[in-house]
Amino acid sequence: MRKLIILLLFFNPILLSAQENNLNIESHWISITKQNGKYVLYEPCDAEISQIVIDKGNHEMIMHYGQENEVFKILASKHISVNELDLTILYTVFEKPRTTMVKVQFLDLSKRIARWSFTLSDDDGSTIPNEYIMVPMQKSKNYKVVKEPMRDCWPTDENDTTRTK
């Protein structure tokens, strides 16, 4: 395992320099949700809207889950077609490095609506699928913000201080 880490560290600058020209995608993305047949920015009452930031200078993908963030190292990127991009990312689970593929598939290229999907796994075989429909942050102004009702996160009984969700 140690040899793998050393190899990754050695070849990482080579991979990153080769992939710099291929990573042609907006840097800041925000999650949208379909409600009544239309996409909206759905703002949960107990978290922020999920976002992905691509830091091209540091070759990182930062996933803002709403309450916490995770940083992934981008090892490579490949344009599959005009509608699809694959990113190979490095992450760690219990200090063990792992890689996975992030698929970015444009559902509507003109509106820049894309599905971002990837699966994380750990030693016991558990998997955590991640799938988000997103638009570049600069396009977010075209979508209505819908706030989740506070009653969905907090109790209606004033004497009850526990969360209902």
XYZ file of C-alpha atoms in Angstrom:
165
model
C 0.000 0.000 0.000
C 2.853 2.349 0.853
C 4.344 1.787 -2.609
C 1.010 2.749 -4.175
C 0.963 6.019 -2.244
C 4.554 6.782 -3.256
C 3.738 6.025 -6.906
C 0.650 8.249 -6.751
C 2.675 11.088 -5.275
C 5.408 10.634 -7.881
C 3.081 10.436 -10.885
C 0.549 12.975 -9.614
C 2.364 16.030 -11.115
C 2.642 14.209 -14.451
C -1.049 13.297 -14.422
C -2.061 16.786 -13.389
C -0.027 18.508 -16.069
C -1.478 16.170 -18.702
C -5.031 16.774 -17.567
C -4.903 20.560 -17.187
C -5.853 21.181 -20.805
C -8.716 18.671 -20.631
C -10.525 20.132 -17.610
C -12.754 22.573 -19.441
C -15.732 22.957 -17.132
C -17.186 25.690 -14.942
C -15.633 25.922 -11.484
C -18.675 26.382 -9.230
C -21.848 24.255 -9.360
C -25.035 24.270 -7.260
C -27.676 21.594 -6.838
C -31.145 22.015 -8.333
C -34.249 19.936 -7.616
C -37.287 19.237 -9.742
C -40.571 20.384 -8.175
C -43.875 20.301 -10.038
C -42.010 19.629 -13.282
C -39.626 22.605 -12.934
C -36.115 22.886 -11.567
C -35.706 25.027 -8.431
C -32.994 25.806 -5.904
C -34.360 23.867 -2.921
C -32.940 25.279 0.308
C -33.203 22.805 3.207
C -34.108 24.299 6.568
C -31.250 22.491 8.319
C -28.451 22.780 5.742
C -27.170 24.742 2.767
C -27.779 23.780 -0.844
C -25.206 21.190 -1.998
C -22.424 22.587 -4.172
C -19.338 21.389 -6.018
C -16.314 23.623 -6.515
C -13.571 22.665 -8.953
C -10.295 24.244 -7.866
C -8.318 23.961 -11.099
C -5.171 25.501 -9.587
C -4.955 22.869 -6.834
C -6.567 20.101 -8.921
C -9.269 19.529 -6.318
C -12.991 18.894 -6.275
C -14.609 20.258 -3.117
C -17.989 18.741 -2.315
C -20.135 20.948 -0.078
C -22.743 18.498 1.204
C -24.771 21.209 2.936
C -23.435 20.759 6.449
C -19.927 19.490 5.837
C -17.321 19.551 3.096
C -15.028 16.960 1.595
C -12.000 17.634 -0.598
C -11.033 15.188 -3.349
C -7.827 15.299 -5.389
C -8.471 15.252 -9.149
C -6.022 12.770 -10.668
C -7.276 12.887 -14.249
C -10.099 14.127 -16.433
C -11.379 12.902 -19.752
C -13.978 14.359 -22.092
C -16.003 11.375 -23.284
C -18.198 13.488 -25.555
C -19.573 17.024 -25.749
C -22.174 15.892 -23.165
C -19.990 13.860 -20.819
C -16.872 14.285 -18.696
C -15.173 11.777 -16.378
C -13.017 12.833 -13.440
C -10.842 10.357 -11.555
C -10.617 11.481 -7.940
C -8.594 10.353 -4.948
C -10.111 10.163 -1.474
C -9.195 8.447 1.783
C -11.161 6.189 4.106
C -9.528 5.476 7.468
C -6.247 6.818 6.058
C -6.386 4.427 3.073
C -6.322 6.066 -0.367
C -8.994 5.092 -2.881
C -10.008 6.304 -6.296
C -13.396 6.577 -7.926
C -14.859 7.992 -11.109
C -17.050 11.102 -11.117
C -19.365 11.137 -14.130
C -20.613 14.525 -15.308
C -23.407 14.051 -17.855
C -25.163 17.050 -19.344
C -28.924 16.577 -19.368
C -29.437 19.926 -21.126
C -26.258 21.289 -22.646
C -27.710 24.696 -23.564
C -28.908 25.312 -19.975
C -25.764 23.618 -18.568
C -27.855 21.226 -16.452
C -25.655 18.266 -15.518
C -25.913 15.095 -13.458
C -22.866 14.602 -11.223
C -22.583 11.037 -9.921
C -19.959 9.087 -8.008
C -19.809 6.306 -5.426
C -17.562 6.194 -2.379
C -16.760 2.899 -0.635
C -15.057 1.694 2.521
C -13.292 -1.454 3.744
C -16.427 -3.372 4.705
C -17.876 -3.007 1.220
C -20.368 -0.311 2.149
C -20.996 2.155 -0.640
C -22.304 5.685 -0.562
C -23.790 6.727 -3.900
C -23.781 10.454 -4.610
C -25.938 11.894 -7.372
C -26.760 15.540 -7.906
C -28.427 17.535 -10.662
C -26.503 20.806 -10.846
C -26.030 24.002 -12.792
C -23.092 26.409 -12.810
C -23.449 28.993 -10.030
C -23.744 31.849 -12.548
C -26.875 30.133 -13.980
C -28.500 29.778 -10.540
C -30.124 33.221 -10.830
C -32.436 31.672 -13.448
C -34.037 29.405 -10.834
C -36.584 30.154 -8.136
C -35.399 29.568 -4.545
C -37.785 27.336 -2.585
C -37.148 27.157 1.157
C -38.059 24.006 3.049
C -40.678 24.838 5.697
C -39.177 25.133 9.193
C -41.849 22.758 10.511
C -40.163 19.991 8.503
C -37.001 20.385 10.606
C -38.208 21.682 13.941
C -41.036 20.584 16.242
C -44.249 22.565 16.361
C -44.636 22.039 20.118
C -42.801 24.935 21.798
C -41.971 22.752 24.834
C -40.342 20.062 22.706
C -36.713 20.946 21.998
C -35.865 17.780 20.063
C -35.710 17.766 16.305
C -38.357 15.912 14.374
C -36.110 15.096 11.453
